[in-house]
Coordinates of C-alpha atoms in Angstrom, one line a residue:
X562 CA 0.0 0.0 0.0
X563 CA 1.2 3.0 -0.8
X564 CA 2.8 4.9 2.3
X565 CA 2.8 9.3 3.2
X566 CA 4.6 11.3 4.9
X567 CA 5.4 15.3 5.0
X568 CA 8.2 17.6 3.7
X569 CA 8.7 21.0 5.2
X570 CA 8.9 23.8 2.1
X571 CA 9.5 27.0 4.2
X572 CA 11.0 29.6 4.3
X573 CA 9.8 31.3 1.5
X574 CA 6.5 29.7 0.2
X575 CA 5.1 33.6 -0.6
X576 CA 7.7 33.5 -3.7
X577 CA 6.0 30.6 -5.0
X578 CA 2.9 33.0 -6.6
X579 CA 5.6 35.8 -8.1
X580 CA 8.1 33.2 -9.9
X581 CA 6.1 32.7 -12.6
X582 CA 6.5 36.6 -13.8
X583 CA 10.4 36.0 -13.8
X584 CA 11.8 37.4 -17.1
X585 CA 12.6 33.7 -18.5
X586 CA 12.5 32.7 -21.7
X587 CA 11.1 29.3 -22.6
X588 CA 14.6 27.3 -23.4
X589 CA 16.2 28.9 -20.5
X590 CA 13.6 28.0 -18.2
X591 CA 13.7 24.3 -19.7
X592 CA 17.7 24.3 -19.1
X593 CA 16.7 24.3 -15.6
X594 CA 15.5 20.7 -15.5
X595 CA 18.2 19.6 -17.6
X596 CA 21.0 21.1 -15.5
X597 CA 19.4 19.4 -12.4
X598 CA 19.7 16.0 -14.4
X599 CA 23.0 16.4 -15.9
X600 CA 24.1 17.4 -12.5
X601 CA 22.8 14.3 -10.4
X602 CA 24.8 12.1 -13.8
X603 CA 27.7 13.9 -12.9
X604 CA 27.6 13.6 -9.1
X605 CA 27.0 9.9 -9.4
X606 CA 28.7 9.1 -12.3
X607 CA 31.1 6.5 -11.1
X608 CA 28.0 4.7 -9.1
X609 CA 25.6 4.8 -12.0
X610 CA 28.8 3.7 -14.4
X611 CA 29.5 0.7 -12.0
X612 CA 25.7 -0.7 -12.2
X613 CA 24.9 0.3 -15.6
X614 CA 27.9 -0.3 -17.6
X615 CA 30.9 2.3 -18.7
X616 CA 28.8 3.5 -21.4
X617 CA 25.9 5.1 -19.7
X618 CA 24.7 8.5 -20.1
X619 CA 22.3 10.9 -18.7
X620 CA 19.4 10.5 -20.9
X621 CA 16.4 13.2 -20.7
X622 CA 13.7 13.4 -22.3
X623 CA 11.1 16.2 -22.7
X624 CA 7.5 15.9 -23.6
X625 CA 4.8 18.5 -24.9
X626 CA 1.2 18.0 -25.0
X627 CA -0.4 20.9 -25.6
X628 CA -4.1 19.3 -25.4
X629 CA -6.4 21.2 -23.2
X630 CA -4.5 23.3 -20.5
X631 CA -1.6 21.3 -21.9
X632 CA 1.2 19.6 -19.9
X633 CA 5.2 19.1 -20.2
X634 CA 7.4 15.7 -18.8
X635 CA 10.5 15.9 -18.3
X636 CA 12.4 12.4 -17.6
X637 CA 15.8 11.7 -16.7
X638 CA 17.6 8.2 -16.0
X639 CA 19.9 9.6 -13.5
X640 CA 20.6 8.9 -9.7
X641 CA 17.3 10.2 -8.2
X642 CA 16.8 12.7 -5.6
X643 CA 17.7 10.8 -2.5
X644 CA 16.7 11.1 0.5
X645 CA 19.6 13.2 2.1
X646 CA 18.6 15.9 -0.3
X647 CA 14.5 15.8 -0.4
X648 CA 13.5 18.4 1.8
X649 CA 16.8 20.7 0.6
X650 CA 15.1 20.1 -3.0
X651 CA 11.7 21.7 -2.8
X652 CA 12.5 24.4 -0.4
X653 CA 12.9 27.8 -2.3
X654 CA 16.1 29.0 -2.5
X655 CA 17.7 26.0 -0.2
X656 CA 21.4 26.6 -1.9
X657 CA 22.7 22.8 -2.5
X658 CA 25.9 22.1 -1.1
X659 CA 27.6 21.9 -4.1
X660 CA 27.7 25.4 -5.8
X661 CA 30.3 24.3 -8.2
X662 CA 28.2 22.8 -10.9
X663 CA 24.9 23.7 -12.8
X664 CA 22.7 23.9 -9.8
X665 CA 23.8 26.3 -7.3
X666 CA 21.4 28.8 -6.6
X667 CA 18.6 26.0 -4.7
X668 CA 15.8 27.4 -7.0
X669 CA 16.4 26.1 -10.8
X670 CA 13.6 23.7 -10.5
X671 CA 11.3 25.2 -8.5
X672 CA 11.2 28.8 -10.3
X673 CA 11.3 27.4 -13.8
X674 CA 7.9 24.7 -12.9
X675 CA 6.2 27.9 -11.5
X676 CA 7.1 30.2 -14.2
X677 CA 5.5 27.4 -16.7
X678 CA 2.7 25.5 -14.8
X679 CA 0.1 25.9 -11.8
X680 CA 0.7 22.7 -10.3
X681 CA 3.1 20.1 -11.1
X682 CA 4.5 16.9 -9.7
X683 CA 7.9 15.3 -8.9
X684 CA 8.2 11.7 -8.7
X685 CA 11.6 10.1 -8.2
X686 CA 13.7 6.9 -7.5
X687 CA 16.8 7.5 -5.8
X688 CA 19.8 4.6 -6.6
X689 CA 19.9 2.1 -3.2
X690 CA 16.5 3.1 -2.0
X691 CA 13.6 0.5 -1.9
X692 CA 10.4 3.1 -2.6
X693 CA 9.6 6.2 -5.4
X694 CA 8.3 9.4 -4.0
X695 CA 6.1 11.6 -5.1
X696 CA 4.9 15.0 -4.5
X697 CA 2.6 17.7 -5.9
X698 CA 2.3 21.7 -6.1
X699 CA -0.4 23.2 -6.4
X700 CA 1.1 27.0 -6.0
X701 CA -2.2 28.6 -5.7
X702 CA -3.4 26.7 -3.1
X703 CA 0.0 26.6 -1.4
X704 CA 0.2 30.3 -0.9
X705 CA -3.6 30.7 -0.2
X706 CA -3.6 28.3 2.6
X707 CA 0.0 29.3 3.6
X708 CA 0.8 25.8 3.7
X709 CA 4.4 24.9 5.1
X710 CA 4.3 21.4 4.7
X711 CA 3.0 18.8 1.3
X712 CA 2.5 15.3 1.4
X713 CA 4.9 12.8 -0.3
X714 CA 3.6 9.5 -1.5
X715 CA 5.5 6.5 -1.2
X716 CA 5.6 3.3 -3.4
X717 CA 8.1 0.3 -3.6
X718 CA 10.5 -0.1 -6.2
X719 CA 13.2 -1.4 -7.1
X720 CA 16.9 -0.4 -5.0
X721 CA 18.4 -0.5 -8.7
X722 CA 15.7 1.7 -10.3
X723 CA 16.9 5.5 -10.7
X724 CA 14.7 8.0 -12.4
X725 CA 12.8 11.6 -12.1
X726 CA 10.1 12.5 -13.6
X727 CA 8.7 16.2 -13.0
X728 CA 5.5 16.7 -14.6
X729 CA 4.1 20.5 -15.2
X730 CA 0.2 20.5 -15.7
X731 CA -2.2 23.5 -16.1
X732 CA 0.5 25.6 -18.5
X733 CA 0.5 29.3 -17.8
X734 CA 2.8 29.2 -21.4
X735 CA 2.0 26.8 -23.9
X736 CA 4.7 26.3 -26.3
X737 CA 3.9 26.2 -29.9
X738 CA 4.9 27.0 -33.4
X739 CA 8.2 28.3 -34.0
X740 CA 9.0 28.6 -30.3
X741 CA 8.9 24.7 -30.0
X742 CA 11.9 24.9 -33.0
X743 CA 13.6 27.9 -30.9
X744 CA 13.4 25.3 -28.0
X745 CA 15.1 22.3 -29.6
X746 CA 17.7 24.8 -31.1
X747 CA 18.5 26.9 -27.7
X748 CA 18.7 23.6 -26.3
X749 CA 20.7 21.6 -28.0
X750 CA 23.4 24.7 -28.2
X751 CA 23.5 25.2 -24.8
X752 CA 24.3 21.4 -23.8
X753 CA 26.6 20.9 -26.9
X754 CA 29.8 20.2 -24.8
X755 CA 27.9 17.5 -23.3
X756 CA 26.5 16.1 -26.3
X757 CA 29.5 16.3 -28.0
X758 CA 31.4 14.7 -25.5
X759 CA 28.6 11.6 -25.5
X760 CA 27.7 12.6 -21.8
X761 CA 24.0 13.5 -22.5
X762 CA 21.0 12.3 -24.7
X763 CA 18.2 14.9 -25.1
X764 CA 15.4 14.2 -26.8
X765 CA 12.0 16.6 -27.5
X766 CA 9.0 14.9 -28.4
X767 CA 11.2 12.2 -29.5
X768 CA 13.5 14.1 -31.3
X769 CA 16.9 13.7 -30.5
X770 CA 18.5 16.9 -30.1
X771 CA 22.3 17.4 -32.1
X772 CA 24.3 20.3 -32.6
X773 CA 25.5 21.5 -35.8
X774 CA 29.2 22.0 -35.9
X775 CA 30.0 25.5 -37.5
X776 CA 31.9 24.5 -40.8
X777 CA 34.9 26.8 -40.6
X778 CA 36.2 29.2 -43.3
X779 CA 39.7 27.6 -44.7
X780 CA 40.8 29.9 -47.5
X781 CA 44.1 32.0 -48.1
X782 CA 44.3 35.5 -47.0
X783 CA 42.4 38.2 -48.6
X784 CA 45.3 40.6 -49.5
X785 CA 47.0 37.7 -51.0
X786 CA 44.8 34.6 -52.4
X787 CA 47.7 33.1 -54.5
X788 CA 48.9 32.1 -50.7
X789 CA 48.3 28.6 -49.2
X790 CA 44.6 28.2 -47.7
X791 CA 44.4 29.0 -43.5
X792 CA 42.2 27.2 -41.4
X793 CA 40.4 30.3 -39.7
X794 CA 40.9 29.3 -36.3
X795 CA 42.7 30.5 -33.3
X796 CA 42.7 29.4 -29.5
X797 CA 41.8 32.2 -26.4
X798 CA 43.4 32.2 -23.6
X799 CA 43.7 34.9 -21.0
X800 CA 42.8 35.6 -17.7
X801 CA 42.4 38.9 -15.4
X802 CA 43.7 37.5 -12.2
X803 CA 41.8 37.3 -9.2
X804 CA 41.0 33.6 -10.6
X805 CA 38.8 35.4 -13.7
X806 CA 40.1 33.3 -17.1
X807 CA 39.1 32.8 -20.3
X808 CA 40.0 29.7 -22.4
X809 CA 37.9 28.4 -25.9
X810 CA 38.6 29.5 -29.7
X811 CA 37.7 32.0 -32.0
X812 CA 37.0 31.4 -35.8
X813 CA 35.1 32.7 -39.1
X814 CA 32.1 30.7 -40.0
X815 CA 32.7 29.5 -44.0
X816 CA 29.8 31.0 -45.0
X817 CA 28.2 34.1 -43.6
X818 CA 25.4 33.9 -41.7
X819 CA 23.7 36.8 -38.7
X820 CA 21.6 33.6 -37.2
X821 CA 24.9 31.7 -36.8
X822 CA 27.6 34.0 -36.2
X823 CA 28.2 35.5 -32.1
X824 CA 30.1 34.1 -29.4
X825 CA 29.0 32.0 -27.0
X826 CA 30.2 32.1 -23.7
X827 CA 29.9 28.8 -21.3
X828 CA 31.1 28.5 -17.6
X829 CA 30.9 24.6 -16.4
X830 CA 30.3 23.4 -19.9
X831 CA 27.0 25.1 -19.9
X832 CA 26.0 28.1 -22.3
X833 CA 24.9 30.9 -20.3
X834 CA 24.8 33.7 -23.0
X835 CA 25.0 33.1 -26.8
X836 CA 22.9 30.1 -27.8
X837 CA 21.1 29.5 -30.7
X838 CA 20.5 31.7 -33.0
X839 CA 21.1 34.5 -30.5
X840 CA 24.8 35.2 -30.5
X841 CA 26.8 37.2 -28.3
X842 CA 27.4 39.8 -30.1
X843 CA 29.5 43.0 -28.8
X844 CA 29.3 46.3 -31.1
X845 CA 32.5 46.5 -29.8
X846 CA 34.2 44.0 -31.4
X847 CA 31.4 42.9 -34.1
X848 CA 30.6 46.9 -35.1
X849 CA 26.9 47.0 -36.5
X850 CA 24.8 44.1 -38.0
X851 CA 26.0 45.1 -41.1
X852 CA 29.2 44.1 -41.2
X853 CA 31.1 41.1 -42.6
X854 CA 32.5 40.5 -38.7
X855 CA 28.7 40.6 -37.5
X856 CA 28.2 37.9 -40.0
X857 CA 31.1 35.6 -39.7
X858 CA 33.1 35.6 -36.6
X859 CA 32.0 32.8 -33.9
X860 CA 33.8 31.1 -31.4
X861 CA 33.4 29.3 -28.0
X862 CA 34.6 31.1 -24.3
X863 CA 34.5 29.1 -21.5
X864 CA 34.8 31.7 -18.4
X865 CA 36.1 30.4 -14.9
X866 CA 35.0 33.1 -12.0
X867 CA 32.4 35.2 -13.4
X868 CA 29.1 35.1 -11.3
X869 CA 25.6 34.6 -13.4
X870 CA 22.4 35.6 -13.0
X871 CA 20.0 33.6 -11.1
X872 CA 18.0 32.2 -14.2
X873 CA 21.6 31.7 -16.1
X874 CA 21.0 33.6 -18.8
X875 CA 23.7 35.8 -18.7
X876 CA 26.8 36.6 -16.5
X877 CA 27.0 39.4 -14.2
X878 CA 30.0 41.3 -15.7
X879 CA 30.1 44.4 -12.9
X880 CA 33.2 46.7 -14.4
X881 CA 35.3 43.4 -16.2
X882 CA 33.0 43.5 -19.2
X883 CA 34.8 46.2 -21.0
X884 CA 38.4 44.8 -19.8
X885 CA 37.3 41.4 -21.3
X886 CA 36.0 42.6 -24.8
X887 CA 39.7 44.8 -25.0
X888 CA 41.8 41.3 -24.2
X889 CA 39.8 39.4 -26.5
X890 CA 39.1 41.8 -29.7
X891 CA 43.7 41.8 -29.1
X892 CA 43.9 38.0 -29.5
X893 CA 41.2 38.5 -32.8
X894 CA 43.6 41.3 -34.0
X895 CA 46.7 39.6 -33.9
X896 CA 49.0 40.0 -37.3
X897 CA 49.6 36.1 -37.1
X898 CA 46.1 35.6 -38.0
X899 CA 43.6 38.3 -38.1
X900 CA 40.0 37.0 -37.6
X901 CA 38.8 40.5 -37.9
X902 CA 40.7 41.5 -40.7
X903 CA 39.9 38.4 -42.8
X904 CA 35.7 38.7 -41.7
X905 CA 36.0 42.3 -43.0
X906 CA 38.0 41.5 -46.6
X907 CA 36.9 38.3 -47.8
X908 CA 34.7 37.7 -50.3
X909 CA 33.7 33.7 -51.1
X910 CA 33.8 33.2 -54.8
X911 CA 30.6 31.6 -55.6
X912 CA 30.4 28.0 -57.0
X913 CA 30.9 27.9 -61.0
X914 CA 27.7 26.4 -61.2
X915 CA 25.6 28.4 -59.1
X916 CA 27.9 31.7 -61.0
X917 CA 26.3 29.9 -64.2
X918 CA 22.8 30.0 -63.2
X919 CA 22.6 33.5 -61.9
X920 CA 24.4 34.4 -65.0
X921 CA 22.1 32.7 -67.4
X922 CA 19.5 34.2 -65.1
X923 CA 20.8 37.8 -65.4
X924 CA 21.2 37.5 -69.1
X925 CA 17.6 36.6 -69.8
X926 CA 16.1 39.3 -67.9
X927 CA 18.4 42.2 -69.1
X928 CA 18.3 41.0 -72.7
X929 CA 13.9 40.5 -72.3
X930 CA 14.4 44.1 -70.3
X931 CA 16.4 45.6 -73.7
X932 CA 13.8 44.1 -76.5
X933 CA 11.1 45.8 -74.7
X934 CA 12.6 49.0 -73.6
X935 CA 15.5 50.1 -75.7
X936 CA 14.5 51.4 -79.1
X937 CA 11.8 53.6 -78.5
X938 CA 14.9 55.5 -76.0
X939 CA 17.9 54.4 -78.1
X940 CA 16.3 55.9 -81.2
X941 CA 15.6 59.0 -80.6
X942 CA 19.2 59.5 -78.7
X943 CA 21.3 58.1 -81.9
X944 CA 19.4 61.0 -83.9
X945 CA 20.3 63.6 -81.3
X946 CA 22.9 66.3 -81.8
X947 CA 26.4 66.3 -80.4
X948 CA 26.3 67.6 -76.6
X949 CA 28.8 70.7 -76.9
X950 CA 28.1 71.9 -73.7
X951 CA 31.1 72.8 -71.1
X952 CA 31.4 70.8 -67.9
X953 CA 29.7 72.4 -65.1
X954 CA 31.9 74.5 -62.5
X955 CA 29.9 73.5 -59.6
X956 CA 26.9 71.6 -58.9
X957 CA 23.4 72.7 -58.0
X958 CA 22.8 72.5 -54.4
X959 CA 21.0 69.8 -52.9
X960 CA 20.1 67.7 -49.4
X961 CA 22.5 65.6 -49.4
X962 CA 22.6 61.7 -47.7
X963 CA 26.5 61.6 -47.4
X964 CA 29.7 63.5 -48.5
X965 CA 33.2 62.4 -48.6
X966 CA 36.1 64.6 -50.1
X967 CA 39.7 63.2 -51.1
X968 CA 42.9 64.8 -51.7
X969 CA 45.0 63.4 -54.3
X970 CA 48.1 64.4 -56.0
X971 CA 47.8 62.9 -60.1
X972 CA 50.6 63.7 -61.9
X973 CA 52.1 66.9 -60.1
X974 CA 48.7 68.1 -59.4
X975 CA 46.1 68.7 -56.5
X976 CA 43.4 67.2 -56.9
X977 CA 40.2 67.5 -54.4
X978 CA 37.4 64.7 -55.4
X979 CA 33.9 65.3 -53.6
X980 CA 32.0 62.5 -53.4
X981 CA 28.2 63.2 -52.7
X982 CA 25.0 61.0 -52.6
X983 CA 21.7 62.5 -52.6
X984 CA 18.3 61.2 -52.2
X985 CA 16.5 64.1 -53.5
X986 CA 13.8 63.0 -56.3
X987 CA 14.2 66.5 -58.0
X988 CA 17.0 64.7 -59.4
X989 CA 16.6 63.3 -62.7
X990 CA 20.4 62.7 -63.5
X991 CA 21.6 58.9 -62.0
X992 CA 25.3 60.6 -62.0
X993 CA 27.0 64.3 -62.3
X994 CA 30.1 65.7 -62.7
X995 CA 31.6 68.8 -62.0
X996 CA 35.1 70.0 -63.0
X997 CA 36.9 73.3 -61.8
X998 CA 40.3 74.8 -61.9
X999 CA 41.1 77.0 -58.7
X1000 CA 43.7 79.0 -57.5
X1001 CA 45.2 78.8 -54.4
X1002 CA 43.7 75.2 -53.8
X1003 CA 45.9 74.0 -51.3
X1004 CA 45.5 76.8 -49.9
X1005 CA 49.4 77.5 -51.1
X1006 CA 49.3 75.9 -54.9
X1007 CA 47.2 75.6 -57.7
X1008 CA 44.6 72.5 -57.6
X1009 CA 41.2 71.1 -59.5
X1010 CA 38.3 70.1 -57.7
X1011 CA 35.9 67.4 -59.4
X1012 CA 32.4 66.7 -58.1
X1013 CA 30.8 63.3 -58.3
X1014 CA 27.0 63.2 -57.2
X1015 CA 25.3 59.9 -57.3
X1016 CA 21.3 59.8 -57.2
X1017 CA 19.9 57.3 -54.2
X1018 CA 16.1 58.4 -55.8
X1019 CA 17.2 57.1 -59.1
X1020 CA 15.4 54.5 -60.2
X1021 CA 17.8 52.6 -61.0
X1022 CA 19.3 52.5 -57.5
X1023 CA 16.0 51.9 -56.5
X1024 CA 15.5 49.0 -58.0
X1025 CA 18.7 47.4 -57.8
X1026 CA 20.5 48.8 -54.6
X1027 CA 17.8 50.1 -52.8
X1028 CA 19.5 50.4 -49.1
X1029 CA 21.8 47.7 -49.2
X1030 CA 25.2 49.5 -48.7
X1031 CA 27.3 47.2 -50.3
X1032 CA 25.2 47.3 -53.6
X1033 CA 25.3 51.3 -53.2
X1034 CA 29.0 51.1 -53.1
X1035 CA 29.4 48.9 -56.1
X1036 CA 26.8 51.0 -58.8
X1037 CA 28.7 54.2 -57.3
X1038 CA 32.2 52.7 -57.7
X1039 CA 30.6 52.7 -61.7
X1040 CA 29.7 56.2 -61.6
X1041 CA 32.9 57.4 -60.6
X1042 CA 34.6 55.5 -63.4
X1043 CA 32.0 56.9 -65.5
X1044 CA 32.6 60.3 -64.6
X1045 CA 36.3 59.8 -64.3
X1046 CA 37.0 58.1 -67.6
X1047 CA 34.8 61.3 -69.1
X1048 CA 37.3 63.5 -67.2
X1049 CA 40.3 62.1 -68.6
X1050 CA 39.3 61.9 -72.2
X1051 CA 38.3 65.3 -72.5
X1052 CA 42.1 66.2 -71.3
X1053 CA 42.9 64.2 -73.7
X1054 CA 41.2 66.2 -76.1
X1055 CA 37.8 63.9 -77.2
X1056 CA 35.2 66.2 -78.3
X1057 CA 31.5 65.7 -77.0
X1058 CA 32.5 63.6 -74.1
X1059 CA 29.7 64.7 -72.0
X1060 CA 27.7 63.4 -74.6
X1061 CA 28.9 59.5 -73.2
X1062 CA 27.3 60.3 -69.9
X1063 CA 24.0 62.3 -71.0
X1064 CA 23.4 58.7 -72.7
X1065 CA 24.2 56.5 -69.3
X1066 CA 22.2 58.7 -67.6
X1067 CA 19.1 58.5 -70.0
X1068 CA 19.0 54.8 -70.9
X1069 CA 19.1 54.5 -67.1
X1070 CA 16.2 56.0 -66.3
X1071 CA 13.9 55.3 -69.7
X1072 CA 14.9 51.8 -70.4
X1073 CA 16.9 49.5 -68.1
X1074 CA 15.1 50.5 -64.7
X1075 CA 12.0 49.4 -65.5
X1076 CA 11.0 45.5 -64.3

């Protein structure tokens, strides 16, 4: 028959009601049961390893039914909560004796089943003990009664049986959609280490969860590709004294990506910051989400002697934050093998065959583009007169979007380039050029100042840049070969070289911008 008996749960039992507002999120609060299993494996690994065989691992399994007010299991294989540590387990914030693994604050399991359920259930089978317990929360009735003591049900099993089993019923937060998918991601990336190493099984649903190794970028440096290929890799390792360290790698993902680039940063083999698709991701080091470093520079950081916060989603930096991001973004920089340098220069060539298709691609759009659009604009142009007219001095004045100006000496002579972008529609030119001679230029000697002014509310850039700033740079790279090429043949002495330019400028607009 089964037996009862009481545990005591105070102090504290008010906290039960406010836990489930913590500011989890769903994969984090999961973790928590997980840590407590992985834990209990690796306290009584050598036990559990002599009954069951070298070759065991913490298995744990997690279970969604989201039928009705829905429901979550969570089962483990491990060593039980034994008896020692039953009343310590279901007290709030009893802190375990051990606060040197994944369980050290005494709430993991009790704040993460509040902050998903109403009630739920723990039943257990500790290794050597001859009877599984069980007990049930109920937190609203718990803090309404003020109770300080729940039963515990008692029935026989077996000394060599070793499980737990927690059970969350009545689900404040159901999960569903694509936040079961962010689950199984968070969660295999946070346990990877012990995946990897063949310590844990985790399944969802059924699902066993893996994580995908990064492939790593192995090509020669950017300055110099007829150099030997590099693996993109380099080791960390540094510490701050005071027992604060740093150990893991750094590396450049071989093919860009802003879901799977970041850090992420680990203390006991654990992921407290940086899983998933949620990268740790510094502007400091990484600049804005932008940049080739935001999308391709990843690495592991295991940290020895940082605290975390209590729901271990993040470490509690207090002023070595900015002392760590300076060592590390030193070992990134390093000459021998510049992560950062190589994320910000390199550009993968494309596969010939996937080059082929886009080309083909291209080709048949522009060339269905040019039979529809080009005579009725071409025609009229060929029939036009020469254009005679004199380069401008200066340009008209506009809002500008950006200016840049260069000095340059070509030749002997000062030269001052002004690079402007505009994005005002009154525009109807996709590129202009001015070209002036001035005295006292620099301010000593004798210089030229040439104007370049791109159009942003062209058309054309509408259509094919829009605001991606890479395809900005590249169509106004064009223009100022355009405009420069027009500059230089005119010293040259070509007549009607404006007239080159007055052509780009309207086949632009009336013929290739249009779908």
């Amino acid at each position: 028959m089964p037996q009862t008996e009481s545990i005591n749960i105070r102090p504290g039992v008010s906290i039960l009601s406010v836990l489930r507002h913590l500011n989890y999120k769903p994969w984090y609060a999961m973790a928590e049961f997980v840590d407590n299993s992985l834990q209990s494996y690796l306290d009584n690994k050598d036990v559990l390893e002599r009954l069951e065989g070298r070759k065991f691992k913490a298995e744990v399994s997690i279970s969604l039914d989201n039928a009705d007010r829905g429901s979550i299991t969570i089962r483990d294989n491990v060593a039980g909560i034994h008896e020692n540590d039953y009343a310590r387990a279901f007290r709030p914030a009893a802190i375990p004796p051990n606060r040197a693994g994944l369980s050290e604050f005494g709430m993991g399991m009790k704040s993460a089943a509040c902050w998903f359920a109403k009630r739920w259930s723990v039943r257990t089978s500790s290794l050597g003990e001859s009877f599984e317990r069980t007990v049930f929360f109920d937190v609203d009735r718990i803090v309404h009664d003020n109770l300080e003591e729940l039963l515990v049900n008692f029935n026989p099993a077996s000394e060599q049986s070793h499980f737990t089993e927690v059970t969350l019923i009545d689900l404040y937060r159901k999960p569903h959609g694509r936040t079961i998918g962010k689950i199984k991601q968070h969660l295999a990336s946070i346990y990877r280490v012990f995946i990897r190493d063949g310590l844990l099984e985790l399944t969802f649903d059924g699902e066993m969860l893996s994580y995908p190794e990064p492939k790593i970028l192995c090509a020669p440096y950017f300055k110099d590709e007829t150099r030997a290929e590099i693996l993109w890799k380099k080791d960390i390792d540094f510490d701050f004294g005071g027992g604060l360290e740093v150990r893991g790698f750094a590396a450049l993902l071989e093919t860009g990506s802003v879901s799977g680039a970041g850090f992420s940063l680990f203390r006991n083999s654990r992921v407290i910051e940086g899983s998933g698709d949620d990268g740790y991701r510094p502007e400091y080091i990484f600049k804005k989400s932008n940049s080739y470093t935001y999308q391709r520079l990843f690495g592991e950081l295991h940290l020895t002697g940082f605290d975390v916060s209590h729901t271990k989603d993040g470490f509690q930096w207090e002023e070595n934050e900015e002392e760590f991001l300076q060592l590390l973004k030193e070992h990134l920089e390093e000459k021998s093998i510049s992560l950062i340098s190589q994320a910000e220069g390199y550009r993968k060539r494309p596969p010939r065959n996937e080059l082929k298709k886009a080309a083909e691609s291209a080709n048949k759009r522009t060339a269905e583009n040019l039979e529809q659009t080009l005579p009725p604009v071409l025609g009229p142009a060929l029939e036009a007169p020469p254009d005679h007219s004199p380069v401008p001095r200066e340009l008209p004045t506009r809002k500008l979007s950006s200016k840049r100006v260069i000095d340059l000496v070509i030749k002997n002579e000062n030269w001052r380039i002004v690079l402007e972008l505009t994005n005002d529609p009154a525009i109807g030119d996709w590129i202009e050029l001015c070209d002036q001679l001035i005295a006292d230029y620099s301010p000593s000697e004798d210089g030229r100042v040439v104007g370049i002014r791109l159009s942003l509310a062209h058309p054309f850039m509408a259509r094919f840049a829009g605001t991606d700033d890479e395809k900005i740079e590249g169509l106004l790279r064009v223009g100022v070969a355009i405009v420069l090429a027009e500059i230089t043949v005119r010293s040259s002495g070509v007549r009607y070289a404006g007239t080159f330019k007055r052509f780009i400028n309207s086949i632009l607009r009336e013929a290739l911008s249009q779908p």
